C-alpha positions as YAML, in Angstrom:
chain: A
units: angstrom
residues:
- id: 1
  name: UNK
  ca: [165.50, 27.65, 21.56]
- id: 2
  name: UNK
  ca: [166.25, 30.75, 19.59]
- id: 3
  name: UNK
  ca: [162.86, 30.02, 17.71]
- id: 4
  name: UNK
  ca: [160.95, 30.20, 20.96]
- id: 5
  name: UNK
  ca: [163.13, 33.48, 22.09]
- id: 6
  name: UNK
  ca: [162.09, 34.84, 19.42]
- id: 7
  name: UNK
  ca: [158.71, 34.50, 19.94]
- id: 8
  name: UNK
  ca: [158.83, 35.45, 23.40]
- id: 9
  name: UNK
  ca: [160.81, 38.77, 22.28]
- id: 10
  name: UNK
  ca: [157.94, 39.25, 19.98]
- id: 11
  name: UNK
  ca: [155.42, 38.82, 22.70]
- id: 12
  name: UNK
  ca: [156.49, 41.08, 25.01]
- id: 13
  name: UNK
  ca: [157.72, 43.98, 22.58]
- id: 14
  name: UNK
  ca: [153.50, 42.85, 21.40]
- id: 15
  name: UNK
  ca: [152.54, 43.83, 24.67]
- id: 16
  name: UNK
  ca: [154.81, 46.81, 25.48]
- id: 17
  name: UNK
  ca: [153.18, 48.56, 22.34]
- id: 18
  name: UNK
  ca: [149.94, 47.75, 23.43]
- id: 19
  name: UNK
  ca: [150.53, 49.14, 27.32]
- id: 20
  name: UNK
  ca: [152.13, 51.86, 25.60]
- id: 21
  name: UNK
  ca: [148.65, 52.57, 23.11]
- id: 22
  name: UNK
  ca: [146.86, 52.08, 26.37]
- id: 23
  name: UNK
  ca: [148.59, 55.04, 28.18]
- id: 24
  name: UNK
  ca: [148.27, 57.40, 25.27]
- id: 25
  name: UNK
  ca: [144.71, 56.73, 24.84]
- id: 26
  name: UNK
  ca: [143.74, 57.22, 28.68]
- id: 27
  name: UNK
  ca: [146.21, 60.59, 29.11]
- id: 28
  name: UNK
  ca: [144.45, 61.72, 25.82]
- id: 29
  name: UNK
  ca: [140.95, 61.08, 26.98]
- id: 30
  name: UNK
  ca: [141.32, 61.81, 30.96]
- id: 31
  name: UNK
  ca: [144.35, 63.76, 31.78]
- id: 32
  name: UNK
  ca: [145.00, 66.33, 28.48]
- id: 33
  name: UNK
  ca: [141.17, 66.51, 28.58]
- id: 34
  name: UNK
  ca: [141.50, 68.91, 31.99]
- id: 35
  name: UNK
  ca: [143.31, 71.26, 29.52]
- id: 36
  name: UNK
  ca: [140.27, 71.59, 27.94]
- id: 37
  name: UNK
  ca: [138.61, 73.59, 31.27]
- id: 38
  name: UNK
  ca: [140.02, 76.64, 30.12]
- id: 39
  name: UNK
  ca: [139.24, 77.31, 26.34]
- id: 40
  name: UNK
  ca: [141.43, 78.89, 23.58]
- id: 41
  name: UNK
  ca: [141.16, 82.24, 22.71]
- id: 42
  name: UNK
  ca: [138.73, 81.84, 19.72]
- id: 43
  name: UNK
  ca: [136.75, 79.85, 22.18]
- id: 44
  name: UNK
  ca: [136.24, 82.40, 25.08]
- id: 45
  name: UNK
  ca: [135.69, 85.44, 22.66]
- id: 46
  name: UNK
  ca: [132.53, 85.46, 23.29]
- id: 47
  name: UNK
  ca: [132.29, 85.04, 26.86]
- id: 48
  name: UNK
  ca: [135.27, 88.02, 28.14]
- id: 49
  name: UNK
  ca: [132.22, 90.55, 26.32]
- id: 50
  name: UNK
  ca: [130.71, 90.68, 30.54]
- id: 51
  name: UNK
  ca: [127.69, 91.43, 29.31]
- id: 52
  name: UNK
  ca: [126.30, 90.31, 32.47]
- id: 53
  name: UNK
  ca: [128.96, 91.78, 35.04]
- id: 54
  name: UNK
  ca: [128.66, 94.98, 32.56]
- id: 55
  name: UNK
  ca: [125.00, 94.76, 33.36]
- id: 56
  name: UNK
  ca: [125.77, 94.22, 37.31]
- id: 57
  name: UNK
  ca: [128.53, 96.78, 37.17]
- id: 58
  name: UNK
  ca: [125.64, 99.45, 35.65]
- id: 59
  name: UNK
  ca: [123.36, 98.58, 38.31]
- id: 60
  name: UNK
  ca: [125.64, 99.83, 41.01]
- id: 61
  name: UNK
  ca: [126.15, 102.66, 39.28]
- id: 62
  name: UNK
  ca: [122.75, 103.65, 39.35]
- id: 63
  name: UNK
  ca: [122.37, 103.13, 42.82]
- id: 64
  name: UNK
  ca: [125.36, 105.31, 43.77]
- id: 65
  name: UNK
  ca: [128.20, 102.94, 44.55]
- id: 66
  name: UNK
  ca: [131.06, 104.71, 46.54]
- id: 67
  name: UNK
  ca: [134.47, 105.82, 44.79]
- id: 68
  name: UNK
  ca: [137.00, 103.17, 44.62]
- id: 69
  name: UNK
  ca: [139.57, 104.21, 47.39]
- id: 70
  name: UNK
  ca: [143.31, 105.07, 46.10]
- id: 71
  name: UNK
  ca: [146.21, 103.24, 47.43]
- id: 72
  name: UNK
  ca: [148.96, 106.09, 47.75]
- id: 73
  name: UNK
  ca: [151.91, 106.81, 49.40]
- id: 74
  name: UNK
  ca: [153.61, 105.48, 53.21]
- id: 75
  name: UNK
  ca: [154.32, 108.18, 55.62]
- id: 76
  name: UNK
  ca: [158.13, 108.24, 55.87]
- id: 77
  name: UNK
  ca: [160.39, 105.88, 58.09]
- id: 78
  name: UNK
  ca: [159.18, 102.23, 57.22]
- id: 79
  name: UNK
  ca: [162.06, 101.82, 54.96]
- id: 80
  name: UNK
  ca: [159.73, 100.00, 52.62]
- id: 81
  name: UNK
  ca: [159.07, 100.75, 48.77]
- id: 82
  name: UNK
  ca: [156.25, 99.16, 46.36]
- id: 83
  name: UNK
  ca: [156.78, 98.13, 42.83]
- id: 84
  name: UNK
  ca: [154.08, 97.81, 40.38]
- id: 85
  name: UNK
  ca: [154.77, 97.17, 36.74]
- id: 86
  name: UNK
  ca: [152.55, 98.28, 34.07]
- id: 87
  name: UNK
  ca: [151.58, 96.43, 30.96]
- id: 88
  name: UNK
  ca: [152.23, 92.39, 30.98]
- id: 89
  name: UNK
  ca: [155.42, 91.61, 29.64]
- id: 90
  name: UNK
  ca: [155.91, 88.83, 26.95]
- id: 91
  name: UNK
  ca: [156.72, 85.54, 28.23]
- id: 92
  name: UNK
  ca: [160.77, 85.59, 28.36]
- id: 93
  name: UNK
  ca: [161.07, 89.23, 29.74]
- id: 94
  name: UNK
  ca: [158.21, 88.04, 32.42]
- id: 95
  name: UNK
  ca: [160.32, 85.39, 33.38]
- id: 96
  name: UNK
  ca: [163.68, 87.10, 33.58]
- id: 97
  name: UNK
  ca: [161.32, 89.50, 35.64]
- id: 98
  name: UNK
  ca: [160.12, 86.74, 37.82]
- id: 99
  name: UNK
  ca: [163.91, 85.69, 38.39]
- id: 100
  name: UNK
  ca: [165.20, 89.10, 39.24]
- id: 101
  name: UNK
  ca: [162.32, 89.58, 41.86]
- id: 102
  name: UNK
  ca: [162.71, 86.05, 43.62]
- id: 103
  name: UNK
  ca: [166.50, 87.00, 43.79]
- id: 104
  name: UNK
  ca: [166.01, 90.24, 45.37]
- id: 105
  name: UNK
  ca: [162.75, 88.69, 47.77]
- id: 106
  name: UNK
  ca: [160.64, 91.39, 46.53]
- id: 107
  name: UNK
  ca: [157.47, 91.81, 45.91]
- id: 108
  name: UNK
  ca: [155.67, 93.38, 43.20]
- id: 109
  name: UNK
  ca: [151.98, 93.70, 41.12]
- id: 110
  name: UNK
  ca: [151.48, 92.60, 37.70]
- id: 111
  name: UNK
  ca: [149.42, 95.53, 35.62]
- id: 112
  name: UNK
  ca: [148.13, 93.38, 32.75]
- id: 113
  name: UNK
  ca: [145.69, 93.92, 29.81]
- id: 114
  name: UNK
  ca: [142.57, 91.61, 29.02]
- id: 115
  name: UNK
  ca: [143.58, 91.53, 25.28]
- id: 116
  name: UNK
  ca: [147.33, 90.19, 25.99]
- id: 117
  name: UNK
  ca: [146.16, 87.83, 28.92]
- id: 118
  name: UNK
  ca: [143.91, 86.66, 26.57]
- id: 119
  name: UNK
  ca: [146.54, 86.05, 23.73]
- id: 120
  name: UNK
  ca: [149.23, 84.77, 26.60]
- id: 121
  name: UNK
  ca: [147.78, 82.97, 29.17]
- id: 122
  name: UNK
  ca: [151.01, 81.08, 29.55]
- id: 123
  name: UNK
  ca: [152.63, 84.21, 30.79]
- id: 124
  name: UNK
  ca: [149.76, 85.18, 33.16]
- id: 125
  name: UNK
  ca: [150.08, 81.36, 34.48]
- id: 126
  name: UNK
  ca: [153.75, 81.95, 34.95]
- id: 127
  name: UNK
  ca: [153.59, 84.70, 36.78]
- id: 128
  name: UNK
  ca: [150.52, 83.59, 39.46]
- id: 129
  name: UNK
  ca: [152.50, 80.60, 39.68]
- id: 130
  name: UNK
  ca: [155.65, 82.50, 41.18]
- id: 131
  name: UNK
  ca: [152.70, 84.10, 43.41]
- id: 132
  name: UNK
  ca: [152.31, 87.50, 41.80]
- id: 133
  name: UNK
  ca: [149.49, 89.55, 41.91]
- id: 134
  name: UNK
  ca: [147.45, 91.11, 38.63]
- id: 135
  name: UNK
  ca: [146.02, 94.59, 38.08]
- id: 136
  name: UNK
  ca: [143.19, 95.69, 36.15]
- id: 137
  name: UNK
  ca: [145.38, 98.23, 33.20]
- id: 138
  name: UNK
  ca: [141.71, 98.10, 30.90]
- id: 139
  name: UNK
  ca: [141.88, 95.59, 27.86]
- id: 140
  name: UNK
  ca: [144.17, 97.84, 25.78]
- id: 141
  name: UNK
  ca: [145.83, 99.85, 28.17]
- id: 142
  name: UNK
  ca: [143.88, 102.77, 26.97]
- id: 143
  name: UNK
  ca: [145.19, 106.17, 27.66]
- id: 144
  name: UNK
  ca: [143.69, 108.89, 29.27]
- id: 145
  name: UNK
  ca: [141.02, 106.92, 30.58]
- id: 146
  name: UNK
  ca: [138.90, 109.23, 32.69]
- id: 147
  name: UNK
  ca: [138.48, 110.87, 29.47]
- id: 148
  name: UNK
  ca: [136.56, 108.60, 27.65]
- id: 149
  name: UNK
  ca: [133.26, 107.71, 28.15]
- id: 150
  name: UNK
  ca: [131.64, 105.80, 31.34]
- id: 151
  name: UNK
  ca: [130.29, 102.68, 28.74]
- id: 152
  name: UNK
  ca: [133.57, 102.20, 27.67]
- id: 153
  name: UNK
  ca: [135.29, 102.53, 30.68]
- id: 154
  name: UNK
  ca: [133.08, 99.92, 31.58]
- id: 155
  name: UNK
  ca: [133.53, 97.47, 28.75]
- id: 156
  name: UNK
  ca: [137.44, 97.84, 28.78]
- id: 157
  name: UNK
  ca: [137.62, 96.88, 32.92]
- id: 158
  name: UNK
  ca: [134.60, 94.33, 33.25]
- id: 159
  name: UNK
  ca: [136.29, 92.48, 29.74]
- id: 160
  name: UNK
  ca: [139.45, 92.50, 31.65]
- id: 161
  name: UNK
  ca: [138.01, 91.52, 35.10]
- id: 162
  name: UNK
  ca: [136.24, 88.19, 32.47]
- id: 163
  name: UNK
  ca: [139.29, 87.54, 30.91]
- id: 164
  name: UNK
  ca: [141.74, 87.71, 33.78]
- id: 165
  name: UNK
  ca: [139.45, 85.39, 36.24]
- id: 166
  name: UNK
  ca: [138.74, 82.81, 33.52]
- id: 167
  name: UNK
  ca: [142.75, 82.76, 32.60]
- id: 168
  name: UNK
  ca: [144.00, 82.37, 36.15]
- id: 169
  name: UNK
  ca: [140.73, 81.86, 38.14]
- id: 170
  name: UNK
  ca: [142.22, 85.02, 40.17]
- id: 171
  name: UNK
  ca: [140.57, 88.09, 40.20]
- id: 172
  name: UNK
  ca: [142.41, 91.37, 40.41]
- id: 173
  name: UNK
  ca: [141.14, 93.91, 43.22]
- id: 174
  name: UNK
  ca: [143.50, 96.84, 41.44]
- id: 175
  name: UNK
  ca: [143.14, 99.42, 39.13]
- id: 176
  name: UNK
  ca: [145.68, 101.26, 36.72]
- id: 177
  name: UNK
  ca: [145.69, 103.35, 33.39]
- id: 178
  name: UNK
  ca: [148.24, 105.38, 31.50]
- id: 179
  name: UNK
  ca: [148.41, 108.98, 31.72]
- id: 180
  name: UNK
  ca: [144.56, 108.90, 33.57]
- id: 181
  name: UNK
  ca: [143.28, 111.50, 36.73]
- id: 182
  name: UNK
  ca: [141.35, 109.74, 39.20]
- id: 183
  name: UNK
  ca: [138.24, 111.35, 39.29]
- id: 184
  name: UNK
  ca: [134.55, 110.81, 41.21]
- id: 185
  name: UNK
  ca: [133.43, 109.52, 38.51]
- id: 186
  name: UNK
  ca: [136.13, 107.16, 37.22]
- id: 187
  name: UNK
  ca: [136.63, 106.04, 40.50]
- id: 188
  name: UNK
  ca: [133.31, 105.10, 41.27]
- id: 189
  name: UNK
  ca: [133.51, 103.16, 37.88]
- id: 190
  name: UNK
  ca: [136.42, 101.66, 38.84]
- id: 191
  name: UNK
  ca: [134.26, 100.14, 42.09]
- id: 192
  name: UNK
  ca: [131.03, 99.61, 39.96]
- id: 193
  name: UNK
  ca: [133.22, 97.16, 37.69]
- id: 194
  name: UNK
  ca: [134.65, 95.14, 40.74]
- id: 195
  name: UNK
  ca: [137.76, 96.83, 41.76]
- id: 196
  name: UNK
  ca: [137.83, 98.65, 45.48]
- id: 197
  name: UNK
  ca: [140.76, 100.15, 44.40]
- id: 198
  name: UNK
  ca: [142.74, 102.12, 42.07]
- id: 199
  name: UNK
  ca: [147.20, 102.65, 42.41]
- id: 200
  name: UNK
  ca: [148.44, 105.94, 42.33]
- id: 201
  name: UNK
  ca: [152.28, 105.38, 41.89]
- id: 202
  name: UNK
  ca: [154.52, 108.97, 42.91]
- id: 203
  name: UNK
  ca: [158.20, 107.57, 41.21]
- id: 204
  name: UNK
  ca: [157.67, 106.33, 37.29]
- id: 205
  name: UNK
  ca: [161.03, 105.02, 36.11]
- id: 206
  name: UNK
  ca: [161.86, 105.83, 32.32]
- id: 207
  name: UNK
  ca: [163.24, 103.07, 30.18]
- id: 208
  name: UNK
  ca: [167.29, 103.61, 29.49]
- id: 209
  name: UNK
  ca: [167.76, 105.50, 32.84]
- id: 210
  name: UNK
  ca: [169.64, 102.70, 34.89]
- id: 211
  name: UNK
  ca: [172.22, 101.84, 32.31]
- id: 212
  name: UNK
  ca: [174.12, 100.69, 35.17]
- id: 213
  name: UNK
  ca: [175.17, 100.56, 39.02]
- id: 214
  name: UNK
  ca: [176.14, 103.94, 39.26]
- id: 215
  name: UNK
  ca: [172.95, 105.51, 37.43]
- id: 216
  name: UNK
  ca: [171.00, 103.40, 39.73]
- id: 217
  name: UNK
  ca: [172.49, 104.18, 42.68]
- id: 218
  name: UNK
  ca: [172.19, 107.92, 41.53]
- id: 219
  name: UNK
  ca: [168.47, 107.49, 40.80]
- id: 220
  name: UNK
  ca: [167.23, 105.61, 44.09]
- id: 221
  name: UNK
  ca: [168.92, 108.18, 46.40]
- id: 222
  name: UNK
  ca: [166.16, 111.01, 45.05]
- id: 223
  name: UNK
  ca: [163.15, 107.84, 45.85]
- id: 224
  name: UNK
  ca: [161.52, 108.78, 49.03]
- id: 225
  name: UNK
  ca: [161.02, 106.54, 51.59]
- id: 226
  name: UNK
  ca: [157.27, 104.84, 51.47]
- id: 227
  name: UNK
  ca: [157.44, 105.18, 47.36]
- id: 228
  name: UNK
  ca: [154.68, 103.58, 45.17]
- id: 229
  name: UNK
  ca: [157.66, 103.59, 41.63]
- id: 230
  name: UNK
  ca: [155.76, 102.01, 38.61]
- id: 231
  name: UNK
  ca: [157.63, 100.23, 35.77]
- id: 232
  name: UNK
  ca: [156.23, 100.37, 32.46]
- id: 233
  name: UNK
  ca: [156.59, 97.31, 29.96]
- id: 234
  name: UNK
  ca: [155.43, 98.57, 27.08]
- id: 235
  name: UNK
  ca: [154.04, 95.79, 25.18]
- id: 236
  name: UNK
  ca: [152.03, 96.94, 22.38]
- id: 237
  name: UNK
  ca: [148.40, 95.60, 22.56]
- id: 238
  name: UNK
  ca: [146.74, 94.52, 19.15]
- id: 239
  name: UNK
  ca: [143.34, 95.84, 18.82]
- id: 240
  name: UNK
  ca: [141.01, 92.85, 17.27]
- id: 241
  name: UNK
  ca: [137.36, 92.54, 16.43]
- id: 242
  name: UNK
  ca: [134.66, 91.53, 18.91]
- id: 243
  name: UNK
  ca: [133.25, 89.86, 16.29]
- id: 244
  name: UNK
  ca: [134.30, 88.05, 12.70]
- id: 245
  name: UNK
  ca: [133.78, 90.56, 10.09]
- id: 246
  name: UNK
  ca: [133.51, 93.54, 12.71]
- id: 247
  name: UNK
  ca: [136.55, 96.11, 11.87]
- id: 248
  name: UNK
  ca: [137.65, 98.23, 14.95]
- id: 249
  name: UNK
  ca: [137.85, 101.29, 13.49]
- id: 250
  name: UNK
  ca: [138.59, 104.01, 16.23]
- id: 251
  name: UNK
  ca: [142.12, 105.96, 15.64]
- id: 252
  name: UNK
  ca: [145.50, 104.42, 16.77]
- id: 253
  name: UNK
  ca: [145.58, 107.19, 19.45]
- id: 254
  name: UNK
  ca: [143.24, 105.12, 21.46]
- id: 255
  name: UNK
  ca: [145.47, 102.31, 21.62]
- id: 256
  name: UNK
  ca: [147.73, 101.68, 24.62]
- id: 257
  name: UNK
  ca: [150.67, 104.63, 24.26]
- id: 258
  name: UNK
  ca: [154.05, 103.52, 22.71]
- id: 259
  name: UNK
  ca: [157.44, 104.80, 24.70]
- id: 260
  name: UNK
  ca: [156.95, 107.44, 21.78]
- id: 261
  name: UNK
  ca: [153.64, 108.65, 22.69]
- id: 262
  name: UNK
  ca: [155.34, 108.98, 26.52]
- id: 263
  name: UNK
  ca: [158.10, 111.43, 25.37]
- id: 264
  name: UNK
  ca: [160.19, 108.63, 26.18]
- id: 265
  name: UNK
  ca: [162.92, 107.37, 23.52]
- id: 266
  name: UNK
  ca: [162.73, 104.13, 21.84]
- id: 267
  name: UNK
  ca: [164.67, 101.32, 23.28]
- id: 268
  name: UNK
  ca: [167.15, 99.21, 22.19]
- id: 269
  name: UNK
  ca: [166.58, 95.80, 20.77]
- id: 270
  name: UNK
  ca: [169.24, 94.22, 22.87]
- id: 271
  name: UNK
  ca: [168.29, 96.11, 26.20]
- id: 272
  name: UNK
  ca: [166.64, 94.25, 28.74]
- id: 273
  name: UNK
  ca: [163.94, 95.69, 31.27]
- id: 274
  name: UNK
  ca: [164.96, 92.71, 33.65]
- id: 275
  name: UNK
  ca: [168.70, 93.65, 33.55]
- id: 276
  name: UNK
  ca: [166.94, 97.51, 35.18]
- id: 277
  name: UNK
  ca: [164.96, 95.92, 37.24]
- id: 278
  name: UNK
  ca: [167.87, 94.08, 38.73]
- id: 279
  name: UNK
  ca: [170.12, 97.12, 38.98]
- id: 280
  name: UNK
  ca: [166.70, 99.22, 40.77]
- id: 281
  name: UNK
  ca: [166.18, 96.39, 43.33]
- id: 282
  name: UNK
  ca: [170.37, 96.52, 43.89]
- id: 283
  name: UNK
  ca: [170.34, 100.03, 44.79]
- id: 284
  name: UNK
  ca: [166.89, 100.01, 46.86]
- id: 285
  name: UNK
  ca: [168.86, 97.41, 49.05]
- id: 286
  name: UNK
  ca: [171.82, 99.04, 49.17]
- id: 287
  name: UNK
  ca: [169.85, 102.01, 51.00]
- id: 288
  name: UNK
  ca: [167.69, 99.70, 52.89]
- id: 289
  name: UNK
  ca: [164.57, 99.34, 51.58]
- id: 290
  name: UNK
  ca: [162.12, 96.43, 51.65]
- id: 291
  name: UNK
  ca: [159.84, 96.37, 48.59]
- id: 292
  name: UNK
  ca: [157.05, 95.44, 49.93]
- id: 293
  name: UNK
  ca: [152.98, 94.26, 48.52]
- id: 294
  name: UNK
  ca: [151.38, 97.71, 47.60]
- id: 295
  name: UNK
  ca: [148.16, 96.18, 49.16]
- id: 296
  name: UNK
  ca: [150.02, 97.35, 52.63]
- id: 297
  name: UNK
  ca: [150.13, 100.89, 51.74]
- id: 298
  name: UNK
  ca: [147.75, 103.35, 52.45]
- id: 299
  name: UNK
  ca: [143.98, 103.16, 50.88]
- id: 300
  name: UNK
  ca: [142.14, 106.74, 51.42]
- id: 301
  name: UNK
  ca: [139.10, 108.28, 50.02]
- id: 302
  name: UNK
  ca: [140.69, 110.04, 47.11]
- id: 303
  name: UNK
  ca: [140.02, 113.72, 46.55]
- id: 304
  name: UNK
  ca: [141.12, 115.00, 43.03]
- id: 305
  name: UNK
  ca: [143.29, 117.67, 43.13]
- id: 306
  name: UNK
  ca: [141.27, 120.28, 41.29]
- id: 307
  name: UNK
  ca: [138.15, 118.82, 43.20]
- id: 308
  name: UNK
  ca: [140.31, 120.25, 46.43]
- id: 309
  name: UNK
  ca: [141.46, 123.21, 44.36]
- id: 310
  name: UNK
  ca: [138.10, 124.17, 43.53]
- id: 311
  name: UNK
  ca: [136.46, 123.10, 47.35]
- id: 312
  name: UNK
  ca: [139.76, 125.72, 48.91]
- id: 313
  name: UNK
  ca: [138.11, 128.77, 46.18]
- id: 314
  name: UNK
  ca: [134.26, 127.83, 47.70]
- id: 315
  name: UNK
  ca: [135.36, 127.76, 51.16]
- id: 316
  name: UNK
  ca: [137.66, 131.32, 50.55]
- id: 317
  name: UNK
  ca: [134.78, 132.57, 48.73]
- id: 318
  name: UNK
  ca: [132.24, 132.06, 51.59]
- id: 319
  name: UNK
  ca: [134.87, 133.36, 54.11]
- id: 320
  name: UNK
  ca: [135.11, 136.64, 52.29]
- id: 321
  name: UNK
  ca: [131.34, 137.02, 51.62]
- id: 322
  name: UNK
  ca: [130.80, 136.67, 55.37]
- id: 323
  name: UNK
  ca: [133.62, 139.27, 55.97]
- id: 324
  name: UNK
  ca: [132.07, 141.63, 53.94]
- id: 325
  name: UNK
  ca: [128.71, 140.90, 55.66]
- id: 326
  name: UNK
  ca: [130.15, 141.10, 59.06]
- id: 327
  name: UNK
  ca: [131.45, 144.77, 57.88]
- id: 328
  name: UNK
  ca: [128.61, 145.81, 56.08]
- id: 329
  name: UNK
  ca: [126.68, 145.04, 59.27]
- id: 330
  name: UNK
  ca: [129.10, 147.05, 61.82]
- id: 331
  name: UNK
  ca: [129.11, 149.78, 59.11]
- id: 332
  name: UNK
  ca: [125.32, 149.94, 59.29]
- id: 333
  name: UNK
  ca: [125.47, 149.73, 63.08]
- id: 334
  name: UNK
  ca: [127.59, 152.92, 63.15]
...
């Protein structure tokens, strides 16, 4: 009897190993092979270059493609704020982030860069996951962007535009930059490369201001009512080569601005952008406010303000010329 147990036992433990083999091989050749749809990073190199939506995004340009509109401000008395934060946070601050904003029932837009979604597509997962939308902030959150020139505007917000879509299979719809004036020109850039429009926050909250309730408190009761307040993260974006071999070789200054670069101090390495976060959304309810999508906001044909500066001067100009006219003419009438 305890021969033939034996056996038995050996049987079955026999055919437990093989059912076990079985299920490794078939999750290894059917179910991790889905994780294969979206490729690693050395994989999709090539393919977030656009070449063809660079291409498309040219095309439009060429035949005149309207300005991307500007999502601004709320007229006062909705009692509503929006919250976009810009740069994509590493993965434990993003999901301290998430927490804070699921806590508080608020809403708020993701401003990430192609080369970090690239590097941390777990983070970009995370955060459509908890239902958050993602911004176009150029593949390096590159600094004064209407300044540099219209092929590389287009090559840092189609890349992004490739990288973000293949990453989350969402594309983004808005448009941010540090330190950057919305011009014509940008703006119809903006639109040629897929995005209708482009955030212009009014409240930008410094790191190390809401040390606690009270500073909070302090801070939100000088926030208007209908406020677009952007966060910054700060993540520093590592420049790498298109290509093996290929050295980028264009000056630091290029690079998405440190707090340094901001006139901003440096923060602490125990501080916690969540921990502000939390204490902002504390005081914003505390005076009522909903934060709300900034997609319900107001989207208006932008006009730059020394574009309006410069149309007032015409417009005066022509009004005295035709002054002077209208006296010249009564003078010569006398």
């Amino acid at each position: 009897m305890d021969g033939l147990s034996y056996k038995k036992i050996a049987v079955i433990a026999g055919l437990v190993i093989l059912v076990v083999c079985g299920c490794l091989v078939y999750l290894r050749d059917h179910v991790l092979v889905e994780n294969r749809d979206i490729p690693e990073l050395t994989d999709i190199s090539a393919a977030y270059q656009a070449k063809e939506e660079i291409a498309t995004a040219k095309s439009k340009l060429e035949e005149g493609i309207a300005p991307a509109e500007v999502i601004t401000t709320l007229p006062a008395g909705g009692n509503c704020v929006a919250i976009v934060i810009d740069g994509l946070p590493d993965r434990p601050l993003a999901a301290r982030m998430v927490d804070v904003l699921q806590k508080h029932h608020a809403e708020a837009t993701f401003f990430v860069e192609g080369q970090n979604a690239a590097d941390d597509v777990e983070t970009i997962r995370l955060l459509r996951d908890a239902g958050f939308e993602l911004g176009n902030y150029t593949f390096v959150g590159l600094a004064g962007f209407d300044k540099v020139s219209q092929d590389e505007q287009l090559q840092e917000l189609c890349r992004t535009q490739k990288i973000i879509s293949v990453r989350s299979a969402f594309i983004p719809t808005l448009f941010r930059a540090p330190r950057t004036v919305f011009t014509d020109a940008l703006l119809q850039t903006v639109h040629a490369s897929g995005l209708p429009y482009a955030v212009k926050e009014n409240v930008r909250v410094s790191r190390h201001l809401l040390i606690d309730d009270a500073a909070a408190d302090a801070y939100v009761a000088g926030i208007p009512d209908g406020s677009i307040i952007a966060i910054p993260a700060n993540r520093p974006v590592e420049r790498k080569a298109d290509t093996e071999g290929k050295i980028d070789e264009r000056p630091a200054i290029d690079m998405k601005p440190t707090i340094q670069d901001s006139g901003e101090q440096a923060p602490m390495e125990t501080e916690d952008l969540a921990s502000e976060l939390d204490r902002l959304l504390t005081a914003l309810e505390k005076r009522g406010f909903k934060v709300m999508n900034v997609n319900g906001f107001r989207k208006i044909r932008y006009i730059p303000a020394n574009a309006a500066v410069a149309a007032e001067q015409t417009a005066s100009a022509v009004s005295k010329d035709a002054a002077e006219k209208t006296q010249g003419g009564k003078a010569d009438g006398q």
